[in-house]
Coordinates of C-alpha atoms in Angstrom, one line a residue:
Chain A
M1083 CA 0.2 -0.2 -0.1
S1084 CA 2.8 2.6 1.0
W1085 CA 4.4 1.9 -2.3
V1086 CA 1.3 3.3 -4.4
L1087 CA 1.9 6.7 -2.4
V1088 CA 5.7 6.9 -2.3
M1089 CA 6.4 6.1 -5.8
P1090 CA 4.9 9.4 -7.3
I1091 CA 7.2 11.1 -5.2
A1092 CA 10.3 8.9 -5.5
V1093 CA 10.2 8.3 -9.3
P1094 CA 10.9 11.7 -10.0
F1095 CA 13.7 12.2 -7.5
L1096 CA 15.4 9.3 -8.7
T1097 CA 14.9 10.7 -12.2
A1098 CA 16.4 13.9 -11.1
V1099 CA 19.6 12.1 -9.8
V1100 CA 20.1 10.1 -12.7
A1101 CA 19.4 13.2 -15.2
Y1102 CA 22.1 15.1 -13.1
L1103 CA 24.9 12.5 -13.8
A1104 CA 23.9 12.2 -17.3
R1105 CA 23.6 16.0 -17.7
N1106 CA 26.6 16.4 -20.2
Y1107 CA 25.1 13.9 -22.5
P1108 CA 22.0 13.7 -24.9
A1109 CA 21.1 10.8 -23.0
G1110 CA 20.1 13.2 -20.1
R1111 CA 17.0 14.6 -21.9
W1112 CA 15.8 11.1 -22.7
I1113 CA 16.2 10.1 -19.1
S1114 CA 14.0 12.8 -18.0
L1115 CA 11.5 12.1 -20.5
A1116 CA 11.5 8.2 -19.3
G1117 CA 11.1 9.5 -15.9
S1118 CA 8.3 11.8 -16.8
V1119 CA 6.6 8.8 -18.4
L1120 CA 7.2 6.4 -15.3
S1121 CA 5.7 9.3 -13.1
L1122 CA 2.6 9.2 -14.9
V1123 CA 2.5 5.5 -14.4
A1124 CA 3.0 5.6 -11.1
S1125 CA 0.1 8.4 -10.7
A1126 CA -2.2 6.4 -12.4
V1127 CA -1.8 3.4 -10.3
L1128 CA -2.3 5.9 -7.4
M1129 CA -5.6 7.1 -8.9
A1130 CA -6.8 3.6 -9.5
A1131 CA -6.1 2.8 -5.9
V1132 CA -7.9 5.8 -4.7
L1133 CA -10.8 5.4 -7.0
D1134 CA -11.1 1.8 -5.6
Q1135 CA -10.9 2.7 -1.8
G1136 CA -11.6 6.4 -1.5
V1137 CA -8.8 7.6 0.4
I1138 CA -5.6 5.7 1.2
A1139 CA -2.8 6.7 3.6
A1140 CA 0.6 5.3 4.7
Q1141 CA 2.9 5.9 7.6
M1142 CA 6.4 6.8 7.1
S1143 CA 8.8 4.1 8.5
N1144 CA 5.7 2.7 10.4
W1145 CA 5.5 5.6 12.9
N1146 CA 1.9 5.6 13.5
A1147 CA 0.0 9.0 12.9
P1148 CA 0.0 11.4 14.5
F1149 CA 3.5 11.1 15.3
G1150 CA 5.0 10.0 12.2
I1151 CA 4.8 11.5 8.5
T1152 CA 1.7 10.5 6.7
L1153 CA 1.3 10.3 3.3
V1154 CA -2.3 10.4 2.2
A1155 CA -4.5 10.7 -0.9
D1156 CA -8.1 11.5 -1.3
Y1157 CA -9.9 12.1 -4.8
L1158 CA -8.4 15.5 -4.6
A1159 CA -4.7 15.0 -4.1
A1160 CA -5.0 12.0 -6.2
V1161 CA -6.2 14.4 -9.4
M1162 CA -3.8 16.9 -8.7
V1163 CA -0.8 14.3 -8.7
V1164 CA -2.1 12.7 -12.1
I1165 CA -2.2 16.2 -13.7
T1166 CA 1.1 17.3 -12.3
A1167 CA 2.3 14.0 -14.2
I1168 CA 0.6 14.8 -17.3
T1169 CA 2.0 18.7 -17.1
G1170 CA 5.3 17.2 -16.5
L1171 CA 5.3 14.8 -19.3
A1172 CA 4.2 17.6 -21.5
T1173 CA 6.8 19.9 -20.4
A1174 CA 9.6 17.3 -20.9
I1175 CA 8.5 16.8 -24.4
Y1176 CA 8.3 20.5 -24.9
A1177 CA 11.8 20.9 -23.4
L1178 CA 13.3 18.6 -25.9
G1179 CA 12.6 21.5 -28.5
E1180 CA 13.1 24.5 -26.4
I1181 CA 16.2 24.0 -24.1
P1182 CA 19.7 24.7 -25.5
E1183 CA 22.3 22.1 -24.6
E1184 CA 24.3 24.4 -22.6
T1185 CA 21.1 24.9 -20.3
E1186 CA 21.1 21.2 -20.1
S1187 CA 24.6 20.6 -19.2
L1188 CA 23.8 23.1 -16.3
G1189 CA 21.6 20.3 -14.8
F1190 CA 18.1 21.7 -16.1
Y1191 CA 16.7 18.2 -16.2
A1192 CA 17.7 17.5 -12.6
L1193 CA 16.1 20.7 -11.4
F1194 CA 12.8 20.1 -13.6
Q1195 CA 12.5 16.6 -12.0
T1196 CA 13.0 18.0 -8.3
L1197 CA 10.4 20.3 -8.9
I1198 CA 7.8 17.9 -9.9
A1199 CA 8.9 15.9 -6.8
G1200 CA 8.5 18.8 -4.8
V1201 CA 4.8 19.5 -6.1
T1202 CA 3.7 15.9 -5.8
G1203 CA 5.1 15.7 -2.3
A1204 CA 3.0 18.6 -1.3
F1205 CA -0.2 17.1 -2.7
L1206 CA 0.6 13.8 -1.0
T1207 CA 1.6 14.7 2.6
G1208 CA -0.6 14.6 5.4
D1209 CA 1.5 16.5 7.8
L1210 CA 1.9 20.2 8.0
F1211 CA 5.8 20.5 8.6
N1212 CA 6.3 18.0 5.9
L1213 CA 4.1 20.4 3.6
Y1214 CA 6.7 23.1 4.5
V1215 CA 9.7 20.9 3.4
W1216 CA 8.0 19.9 0.1
F1217 CA 7.2 23.7 -0.6
E1218 CA 11.0 24.4 0.1
V1219 CA 12.0 21.5 -2.3
M1220 CA 9.8 23.2 -4.8
L1221 CA 11.0 26.5 -4.3
I1222 CA 14.5 26.0 -4.7
A1223 CA 14.1 24.0 -7.8
S1224 CA 11.9 26.8 -9.0
F1225 CA 14.4 29.5 -8.2
S1226 CA 17.1 28.0 -10.0
L1227 CA 15.0 27.1 -13.0
L1228 CA 13.6 30.8 -13.1
V1229 CA 17.1 32.3 -13.4
I1230 CA 19.0 29.5 -15.2
G1231 CA 20.5 30.6 -18.8
G1232 CA 21.3 33.9 -17.2
G1233 CA 20.3 37.5 -18.7
K1234 CA 19.4 40.6 -16.8
D1235 CA 15.6 40.4 -16.8
R1236 CA 15.8 36.8 -15.5
L1237 CA 18.0 37.7 -12.8
D1238 CA 15.8 40.7 -11.8
A1239 CA 12.6 38.5 -12.1
G1240 CA 14.4 36.1 -10.0
I1241 CA 15.4 38.4 -7.2
K1242 CA 11.8 39.7 -6.8
Y1243 CA 10.6 36.0 -7.0
V1244 CA 12.8 34.7 -4.5
A1245 CA 12.4 37.5 -2.2
L1246 CA 8.4 37.4 -1.7
N1247 CA 8.4 33.8 -1.9
L1248 CA 11.0 33.6 1.1
V1249 CA 9.0 36.0 3.0
S1250 CA 5.6 34.1 2.4
T1251 CA 7.3 30.7 3.5
L1252 CA 8.3 32.5 6.8
V1253 CA 5.0 33.8 7.6
F1254 CA 3.5 29.9 6.9
L1255 CA 6.4 28.5 9.1
S1256 CA 5.6 30.8 12.0
G1257 CA 2.0 29.7 11.4
I1258 CA 2.9 26.4 11.9
G1259 CA 5.1 26.7 15.0
L1260 CA 2.2 28.7 16.7
L1261 CA -0.4 26.3 15.6
Y1262 CA 2.1 23.5 17.2
G1263 CA 2.1 25.6 20.4
V1264 CA -1.8 25.9 20.9
T1265 CA -2.7 22.2 19.6
G1266 CA 0.6 20.1 20.1
T1267 CA 0.4 18.2 16.8
L1268 CA 1.1 18.6 13.3
N1269 CA -0.6 15.8 11.7
M1270 CA -3.3 17.5 9.5
A1271 CA -6.2 14.8 10.2
D1272 CA -5.3 15.0 14.0
L1273 CA -5.2 19.1 13.7
R1274 CA -8.9 18.9 12.6
E1275 CA -10.1 17.5 16.0
A1276 CA -7.5 19.6 18.0
V1277 CA -8.3 22.7 16.5
A1278 CA -11.7 22.5 17.3
N1279 CA -11.1 21.6 20.7
A1280 CA -8.9 24.3 21.4
E1281 CA -9.7 26.7 24.0
N1282 CA -8.5 30.0 22.5
Q1283 CA -10.4 30.0 19.3
G1284 CA -9.3 33.7 18.7
L1285 CA -5.6 32.7 18.7
I1286 CA -6.5 30.0 16.1
T1287 CA -8.3 32.4 13.8
V1288 CA -5.2 34.5 13.9
I1289 CA -3.1 31.7 12.9
A1290 CA -5.6 30.7 10.3
M1291 CA -5.1 34.2 8.7
M1292 CA -1.2 33.6 8.7
F1293 CA -2.1 30.5 6.8
M1294 CA -4.1 32.5 4.3
V1295 CA -1.4 35.0 3.8
G1296 CA 1.4 32.5 3.4
F1297 CA -0.7 30.1 1.0
G1298 CA -2.0 33.5 -0.4
V1299 CA 1.2 34.8 -1.5
K1300 CA 2.0 31.1 -3.4
A1301 CA -1.5 31.1 -4.9
A1302 CA -0.9 35.0 -6.0
V1303 CA -4.4 36.0 -4.9
F1304 CA -5.2 39.8 -4.7
P1305 CA -2.9 42.0 -2.7
L1306 CA -0.1 39.5 -2.6
F1307 CA 0.2 38.8 -6.5
F1308 CA 2.8 41.0 -7.2
W1309 CA 5.8 38.7 -7.9
L1310 CA 4.0 36.9 -10.3
P1311 CA 3.6 39.3 -13.4
A1312 CA 7.3 40.7 -12.6
S1313 CA 8.7 37.3 -13.2
Y1314 CA 6.5 34.6 -15.3
H1315 CA 7.3 36.0 -18.5
T1316 CA 11.2 36.0 -18.4
P1317 CA 12.3 32.1 -18.2
Y1318 CA 12.4 29.5 -20.9
F1319 CA 8.6 28.8 -22.2
A1320 CA 8.6 25.3 -20.7
I1321 CA 9.5 26.6 -17.5
S1322 CA 7.2 29.5 -17.4
A1323 CA 4.1 26.9 -18.5
I1324 CA 5.2 24.5 -15.8
F1325 CA 5.2 27.4 -13.1
A1326 CA 2.0 28.8 -14.6
G1327 CA 0.1 25.6 -14.7
L1328 CA 1.4 23.9 -11.4
L1329 CA 2.9 26.3 -8.8
T1330 CA 0.5 28.8 -7.9
K1331 CA -2.1 25.9 -7.7
V1332 CA -0.1 24.4 -4.9
G1333 CA -0.9 27.6 -3.1
V1334 CA -4.8 26.8 -4.1
Y1335 CA -4.4 23.3 -3.0
A1336 CA -3.0 23.9 0.3
L1337 CA -5.6 26.8 0.9
M1338 CA -8.4 24.1 0.0
R1339 CA -6.8 21.7 2.2
M1340 CA -6.3 23.5 5.2
F1341 CA -9.4 25.7 5.1
T1342 CA -11.8 22.8 4.6
L1343 CA -10.0 20.1 7.0
V1344 CA -8.6 22.2 9.6
F1345 CA -9.7 25.8 9.9
V1346 CA -13.4 25.4 9.8
G1347 CA -14.3 26.8 13.0
D1348 CA -15.1 30.4 12.0
V1349 CA -16.2 30.2 8.5
G1350 CA -18.3 33.2 8.4
F1351 CA -15.0 35.2 9.4
T1352 CA -12.3 33.4 7.2
H1353 CA -14.4 32.4 4.1
E1354 CA -16.1 35.7 3.9
I1355 CA -12.5 37.5 3.8
L1356 CA -11.9 34.9 1.3
I1357 CA -15.1 35.7 -1.1
W1358 CA -13.7 39.6 -1.3
V1359 CA -10.2 38.4 -1.8
S1360 CA -11.3 36.2 -4.5
L1361 CA -13.3 38.7 -6.3
L1362 CA -10.7 41.4 -6.2
T1363 CA -8.2 38.8 -7.4
M1364 CA -10.4 37.9 -10.4
F1365 CA -11.2 41.4 -11.4
T1366 CA -7.4 43.1 -10.9
G1367 CA -6.1 40.1 -12.9
V1368 CA -8.1 40.8 -15.5
I1369 CA -8.0 44.4 -15.6
G1370 CA -4.0 44.3 -15.4
A1371 CA -4.1 41.7 -18.5
A1372 CA -6.2 44.3 -20.3
A1373 CA -3.2 46.8 -20.1
Q1374 CA -0.5 44.4 -21.4
T1375 CA 0.7 43.8 -24.8
D1376 CA 3.0 41.0 -24.3
F1377 CA 1.7 37.6 -24.9
R1378 CA 3.2 36.2 -21.9
K1379 CA 2.3 39.2 -19.5
I1380 CA -0.9 39.0 -20.6
L1381 CA -1.2 35.5 -19.9
S1382 CA 0.4 36.0 -16.5
F1383 CA -2.3 38.5 -15.3
H1384 CA -4.9 35.8 -16.4
I1385 CA -3.3 33.2 -14.3
I1386 CA -4.2 35.7 -11.4
S1387 CA -7.7 36.4 -12.4
Q1388 CA -8.4 32.6 -13.0
I1389 CA -7.0 31.7 -9.2
G1390 CA -9.8 34.0 -8.1
Y1391 CA -12.3 31.5 -9.4
M1392 CA -10.8 28.7 -7.7
T1393 CA -10.5 30.3 -4.3
L1394 CA -13.8 31.4 -5.0
G1395 CA -15.1 27.8 -5.0
L1396 CA -13.5 27.3 -1.5
A1397 CA -14.7 31.0 -0.3
L1398 CA -18.5 30.0 -1.0
F1399 CA -18.1 26.6 0.9
T1400 CA -21.1 24.7 -0.3
P1401 CA -20.6 21.3 -2.2
L1402 CA -21.5 22.8 -5.7
A1403 CA -19.0 25.6 -5.1
L1404 CA -16.3 23.2 -3.9
M1405 CA -17.0 21.0 -6.9
G1406 CA -16.6 23.9 -9.3
G1407 CA -13.3 24.6 -7.6
V1408 CA -11.7 21.3 -8.2
F1409 CA -13.0 21.2 -11.6
Y1410 CA -11.6 24.5 -12.3
L1411 CA -8.3 23.6 -10.7
V1412 CA -7.8 20.6 -13.0
H1413 CA -9.2 22.3 -16.2
H1414 CA -6.9 25.6 -15.6
I1415 CA -3.8 23.5 -15.3
I1416 CA -4.4 21.9 -18.6
V1417 CA -5.5 25.1 -20.5
K1418 CA -2.7 27.5 -18.7
A1419 CA 0.4 25.2 -19.5
N1420 CA -1.0 25.1 -23.0
L1421 CA -1.3 28.6 -23.6
F1422 CA 2.3 29.3 -22.6
F1423 CA 3.5 26.6 -24.7
V1424 CA 1.7 28.2 -27.6
A1425 CA 3.5 31.6 -26.7
G1426 CA 6.7 29.8 -27.2
L1427 CA 6.0 28.3 -30.2
A1428 CA 4.6 31.6 -31.6
K1429 CA 7.8 33.0 -30.6
Q1430 CA 9.8 30.4 -32.6
Y1431 CA 7.7 31.6 -35.7
A1432 CA 7.4 35.0 -35.7
G1433 CA 10.3 36.0 -33.6
D1434 CA 8.9 37.7 -30.4
T1435 CA 6.2 37.6 -27.8
D1436 CA 5.6 41.5 -27.8
L1437 CA 2.2 41.6 -30.0
N1438 CA 3.0 44.9 -31.4
R1439 CA 6.0 43.1 -33.3
I1440 CA 4.7 40.2 -34.5
G1441 CA 1.6 39.0 -36.5
G1442 CA 0.4 36.9 -39.6
L1443 CA 0.6 33.7 -37.7
Y1444 CA -2.8 32.9 -39.0
K1445 CA -1.7 32.8 -42.6
S1446 CA 1.4 31.0 -42.1
A1447 CA 0.8 28.8 -39.2
P1448 CA -3.0 27.8 -39.4
L1449 CA -2.4 24.6 -37.1
L1450 CA -1.1 26.9 -34.3
A1451 CA -3.8 29.3 -34.7
V1452 CA -6.3 26.6 -34.1
L1453 CA -4.5 24.8 -31.3
F1454 CA -4.5 28.5 -29.7
I1455 CA -8.1 29.2 -30.0
I1456 CA -9.0 25.9 -28.1
P1457 CA -7.1 26.7 -24.7
A1458 CA -7.8 30.6 -24.9
F1459 CA -11.7 30.1 -25.6
S1460 CA -11.7 27.5 -22.9
L1461 CA -10.1 29.9 -20.5
A1462 CA -12.7 32.5 -21.5
G1463 CA -15.4 30.0 -20.8
F1464 CA -16.8 29.3 -24.1
P1465 CA -19.2 26.4 -24.6
P1466 CA -18.5 23.5 -25.0
L1467 CA -14.8 23.7 -23.9
S1468 CA -13.7 22.6 -20.6
G1469 CA -13.5 26.4 -18.9
F1470 CA -17.4 26.8 -19.9
W1471 CA -18.2 23.8 -17.2
A1472 CA -16.2 25.2 -14.6
K1473 CA -17.2 28.7 -14.7
Y1474 CA -20.9 27.2 -15.0
L1475 CA -20.4 25.5 -11.6
I1476 CA -19.0 28.6 -9.9
V1477 CA -21.7 30.7 -11.0
K1478 CA -24.3 28.3 -10.4
A1479 CA -23.2 27.7 -6.8
A1480 CA -23.1 31.6 -6.4
I1481 CA -26.7 32.0 -7.7
E1482 CA -28.1 29.1 -5.4
L1483 CA -26.5 31.2 -2.6
D1484 CA -28.4 34.3 -3.7
A1485 CA -24.9 35.8 -4.1
W1486 CA -25.8 38.0 -7.2
F1487 CA -23.1 40.2 -6.9
V1488 CA -20.4 37.4 -6.8
A1489 CA -22.1 35.9 -9.9
F1490 CA -22.0 39.1 -11.6
V1491 CA -18.6 39.7 -11.2
S1492 CA -17.6 36.2 -12.4
L1493 CA -19.4 36.7 -15.6
L1494 CA -18.0 40.0 -16.2
V1495 CA -14.4 38.8 -15.7
G1496 CA -15.2 36.2 -18.0
L1497 CA -16.5 38.6 -20.5
L1498 CA -13.3 40.8 -20.1
T1499 CA -11.1 37.5 -20.4
I1500 CA -12.3 37.1 -24.0
F1501 CA -11.5 40.8 -24.4
S1502 CA -7.9 39.8 -23.8
M1503 CA -8.0 36.4 -25.9
T1504 CA -9.3 38.4 -28.8
K1505 CA -6.8 40.8 -28.7
I1506 CA -4.0 38.3 -28.6
W1507 CA -5.8 36.6 -31.5
G1508 CA -5.8 39.9 -33.3
M1509 CA -2.7 41.1 -33.1
A1510 CA -0.6 37.9 -33.4
F1511 CA -2.7 35.9 -35.8
W1512 CA -4.8 38.0 -38.0
K1513 CA -2.9 41.3 -38.6
P1514 CA -0.2 41.4 -40.8
H1515 CA 3.5 41.0 -39.5
P1516 CA 4.6 44.9 -39.0
E1517 CA 7.8 44.2 -40.1
G1518 CA 6.4 42.7 -43.3
Y1519 CA 7.9 39.3 -43.2
D1520 CA 5.9 36.0 -43.2
P1521 CA 6.1 34.2 -40.0
T1522 CA 7.5 31.1 -41.4
P1523 CA 7.2 27.5 -39.8
D1524 CA 10.4 26.5 -41.5
R1525 CA 12.7 28.8 -39.8
A1526 CA 12.9 26.5 -36.8
P1527 CA 14.3 23.2 -37.3
P1528 CA 11.5 20.5 -37.8
K1529 CA 12.8 18.4 -34.7
V1530 CA 12.1 21.6 -32.5
T1531 CA 8.9 22.2 -34.0
R1532 CA 7.6 18.8 -33.6
A1533 CA 8.6 18.5 -30.0
M1534 CA 7.0 21.8 -29.4
I1535 CA 3.4 21.0 -31.2
V1536 CA 3.1 17.7 -29.9
P1537 CA 2.5 18.8 -26.0
I1538 CA 0.2 21.9 -27.4
A1539 CA -1.7 19.2 -29.4
G1540 CA -2.2 16.7 -26.7
L1541 CA -3.1 19.4 -23.9
A1542 CA -5.7 20.9 -26.6
A1543 CA -7.4 17.5 -26.9
M1544 CA -7.6 16.8 -23.2
T1545 CA -9.4 20.5 -23.2
I1546 CA -11.7 19.1 -26.0
V1547 CA -12.4 15.9 -24.3
I1548 CA -13.2 17.5 -21.0
G1549 CA -15.5 19.9 -22.6
F1550 CA -17.5 17.5 -24.7
Y1551 CA -17.6 14.5 -22.1
P1552 CA -17.5 16.3 -18.8
E1553 CA -19.9 13.8 -17.0
P1554 CA -17.2 11.7 -15.3
F1555 CA -15.0 14.7 -14.6
V1556 CA -17.8 16.3 -12.8
Q1557 CA -18.7 13.3 -11.0
F1558 CA -15.2 12.9 -9.7
A1559 CA -14.9 16.8 -8.6
Q1560 CA -18.3 15.9 -6.9
T1561 CA -16.7 13.0 -4.8
A1562 CA -13.7 15.3 -4.2
A1563 CA -15.9 18.2 -3.2
T1564 CA -17.9 15.6 -0.6
Q1565 CA -14.7 14.3 0.7
L1566 CA -13.3 18.0 1.5
L1567 CA -16.6 18.9 3.1
D1568 CA -17.0 15.9 5.1
P1569 CA -13.3 14.5 5.7
S1570 CA -14.4 12.0 8.2
D1571 CA -13.0 9.1 5.8
Y1572 CA -9.9 11.3 5.4
V1573 CA -9.4 11.4 9.3
T1574 CA -10.3 7.9 10.2
T1575 CA -8.1 6.7 7.4
V1576 CA -5.0 8.6 8.5
L1577 CA -5.4 8.1 12.0
G1578 CA -6.5 4.1 11.9
V1579 CA -9.0 3.1 14.0
Q1580 CA -8.8 5.6 16.7
P1581 CA -12.3 7.2 17.4
Chain B
M468 CA 12.2 32.8 30.4
E469 CA 9.3 32.5 27.8
A470 CA 8.8 36.5 28.2
L471 CA 12.1 37.4 27.5
T472 CA 12.0 35.0 24.4
A473 CA 8.8 36.8 23.1
I474 CA 10.7 40.2 23.7
V475 CA 13.7 38.9 21.7
I476 CA 11.5 37.5 19.0
G477 CA 9.6 41.0 18.7
V478 CA 12.9 43.1 18.4
L479 CA 14.4 40.6 15.7
T480 CA 11.0 40.9 13.8
A481 CA 11.0 44.6 14.1
A482 CA 14.4 45.1 13.2
S483 CA 13.9 42.6 10.2
V484 CA 10.8 44.5 9.1
Y485 CA 12.8 47.7 9.2
L486 CA 15.6 46.2 7.3
M487 CA 13.4 44.6 4.7
L488 CA 11.7 48.1 3.9
A489 CA 14.9 49.0 2.4
R490 CA 15.6 49.6 -1.4
N491 CA 18.9 47.9 -1.1
F492 CA 18.6 44.3 -1.6
M493 CA 21.3 43.4 0.8
R494 CA 19.6 45.0 3.5
F495 CA 16.6 43.1 2.7
L496 CA 18.5 39.9 2.6
F497 CA 20.1 40.6 6.2
G498 CA 16.1 41.5 7.2
L499 CA 15.4 38.3 5.7
V500 CA 18.0 36.6 8.0
L501 CA 16.7 37.9 10.8
L502 CA 13.2 37.1 10.4
S503 CA 14.0 33.5 9.7
N504 CA 15.7 33.6 12.9
A505 CA 12.9 35.0 14.7
V506 CA 10.6 32.5 13.2
N507 CA 12.9 29.6 14.2
L508 CA 12.5 30.8 17.9
T509 CA 9.0 31.2 17.6
I510 CA 8.7 27.5 17.0
F511 CA 11.1 26.9 19.8
A512 CA 9.3 28.8 22.3
S513 CA 5.8 27.5 21.1
G514 CA 7.1 23.6 22.3
R515 CA 7.4 25.2 25.8
M516 CA 10.6 25.6 27.7
T517 CA 11.7 23.2 30.1
K518 CA 15.1 24.3 32.0
G519 CA 17.8 21.9 32.6
A520 CA 16.0 18.6 31.8
P521 CA 17.2 17.1 28.2
A522 CA 15.1 14.5 26.6
L523 CA 17.5 11.5 27.2
V524 CA 16.7 8.2 28.1
P525 CA 18.2 6.3 31.0
Y526 CA 20.4 3.4 30.3
G527 CA 17.9 0.4 30.5
E528 CA 14.7 2.4 30.1
D529 CA 12.3 2.7 27.4
A530 CA 11.2 6.2 27.8
P531 CA 12.7 9.2 29.8
L532 CA 11.7 9.4 33.3
G533 CA 9.9 12.4 34.7
V534 CA 9.5 15.9 32.9
V535 CA 12.1 16.6 30.2
G536 CA 12.3 19.2 27.6
N537 CA 10.1 18.9 24.3
A538 CA 12.6 17.4 21.5
L539 CA 10.0 18.0 18.5
P540 CA 10.4 21.7 18.2
Q541 CA 14.3 21.3 18.0
A542 CA 13.9 18.7 15.4
L543 CA 11.7 21.2 13.6
V544 CA 14.0 24.3 14.1
L545 CA 17.0 22.1 13.0
T546 CA 15.3 21.2 9.8
A547 CA 14.2 24.8 9.5
I548 CA 17.6 26.2 10.1
V549 CA 19.1 23.8 7.4
I550 CA 16.5 24.5 4.5
G551 CA 16.9 28.5 5.6
F552 CA 20.6 28.0 5.3
G553 CA 20.5 26.7 1.8
L554 CA 17.8 29.0 0.7
L555 CA 19.8 32.0 1.9
A556 CA 23.1 31.0 0.5
F557 CA 21.2 30.8 -2.8
T558 CA 19.5 34.1 -2.4
L559 CA 23.3 35.6 -1.6
A560 CA 24.7 34.0 -4.7
L561 CA 21.6 35.4 -6.6
A562 CA 22.1 38.8 -5.2
F563 CA 26.1 38.8 -6.0
E564 CA 25.2 37.7 -9.6
G565 CA 22.5 40.4 -9.8
Y566 CA 25.0 42.9 -8.7
R567 CA 27.9 41.9 -11.3
R568 CA 25.3 42.1 -14.2
M569 CA 22.9 44.8 -13.0
N570 CA 25.7 46.6 -11.3
S571 CA 23.4 48.1 -8.6
V572 CA 21.7 46.3 -5.5
D573 CA 19.3 48.9 -5.5
T574 CA 15.7 47.5 -6.3
D575 CA 14.6 50.6 -7.9
E576 CA 17.2 50.5 -10.5
M577 CA 17.0 46.7 -10.9
R578 CA 14.0 46.8 -13.2
F579 CA 14.9 44.8 -16.3
A580 CA 11.8 42.5 -16.3
E581 CA 9.2 45.3 -15.7
P582 CA 9.2 48.7 -17.3
K583 CA 10.9 51.4 -15.6
E584 CA 8.9 53.7 -13.4
D585 CA 8.5 57.1 -14.3
T586 CA 10.7 59.5 -12.7
T587 CA 10.2 62.6 -14.2
K588 CA 7.3 63.6 -11.9

């Protein structure tokens, strides 16, 4: 049983070690690719076990919970692990085309696999301090990946990214320390009981706010998102795609976990704050995007805007809303990573990411245009793509609560998203190239283009499948939401047969 | 003892916030070091303090006898120190490389990833 939970973390770690040893040889990149395939297999096995048993848990080194470190997977954790492996595989393929050899020999694939291991660990752990450790694994890998390859803009972006993320980590860590001081435990399942029974509920709420700020910075919610648009447009496209897809979602996942499992004593206060934070996140993100003219900067601001929908699903705190939040999380990772991939290929063809300096892609690369329109319209929420169902669930949840203002803002932000997507469409694809040349796909070697278009097509196909055949995914999200709102299964599985 | 530790944590945090508000990235970094130490002390203090009773198991016993110091927060702090050390070493190297390339540690001048601010006002 425990192997099922350990493998999704162990495979990328081992791959990282081997890929590091082989970093100076062409074999390194194939090792990374093989490792990503194995990760996908491992996560599929995990998913099968979770579908079979509901919640599975394993105690590391047979130290029983709450004393040892627990790995645990419920529906939400399992789907996040699978989607991490899928995005990881897509990025590993894309990197074959994009990453130059000198970056490979700096240990690119080792760092990349470490990042995947850190993200997976954060999804699977059932121990709060262990979550901090996984966050750090993920962070140190992401720091290096952000600045790898050098350049003034990358260093500048890296410094800001590192600085703000370190502060948020410290807020999170002191929250852990204080929570331990109040309850005497760090096991997340055990904390549920301990927090509910704590004498000083006011102090618990203060600690909950520290967690909200710490995870909020990672998730890039409203007043805490400034590091994101300052850094996500500088690294390699493969990197910014995996950052955009996964890293902020780890923050959202941690928020969802802590604010459904542990901090549910004062929902009226904490989740009310989350509603306003979510609405402001959605709105400022989309307005920020409207002011940009760089492909990746527009997309970066849209990450922020979309994060708002996910936290809104948590903040409304009804089964339907949480279900929408989970569905949104999965849909968004696929779509957002894909859009960054498209941006990279557009740069290969047209020479830049500044929309004022490119154009004519529709004429010279119609396939890319089709592959852009699928994730872009899915992001904006066009039926029948995956984003439509995600937005539909959230808006319906808001209307059921008679939260008309929330529903209105959600729809308005969707509308403004279309504005940004049509801006990219019009400027990069439709208008003629300002310098008068045809962006020719033949300029890049076919090997490069092929490696880059395969993951784009694969992720676009997934968007279409989820869009046209949403039933199993919606049902899955529903079970995940039920488990989140009533974590008694989670608690009993982790703590064994204790009452 | 707890009161004294709490005051020390407060002073460290105040000093670190003061340092982190500076435009000079090196001062920011020193602030971060102080803050990370303040957080470590917080974890240590939240495990409650027991004076002069190390968590040792006497020979022939299975568990320590009587009241002993809480060993868990010490393990947590140790982990946090090691991780923090690694991160700060990386950040320092990053700051140095940034200084070499951009010729500045003033965050107002380090604006290569974002548009420069309008200073004509």
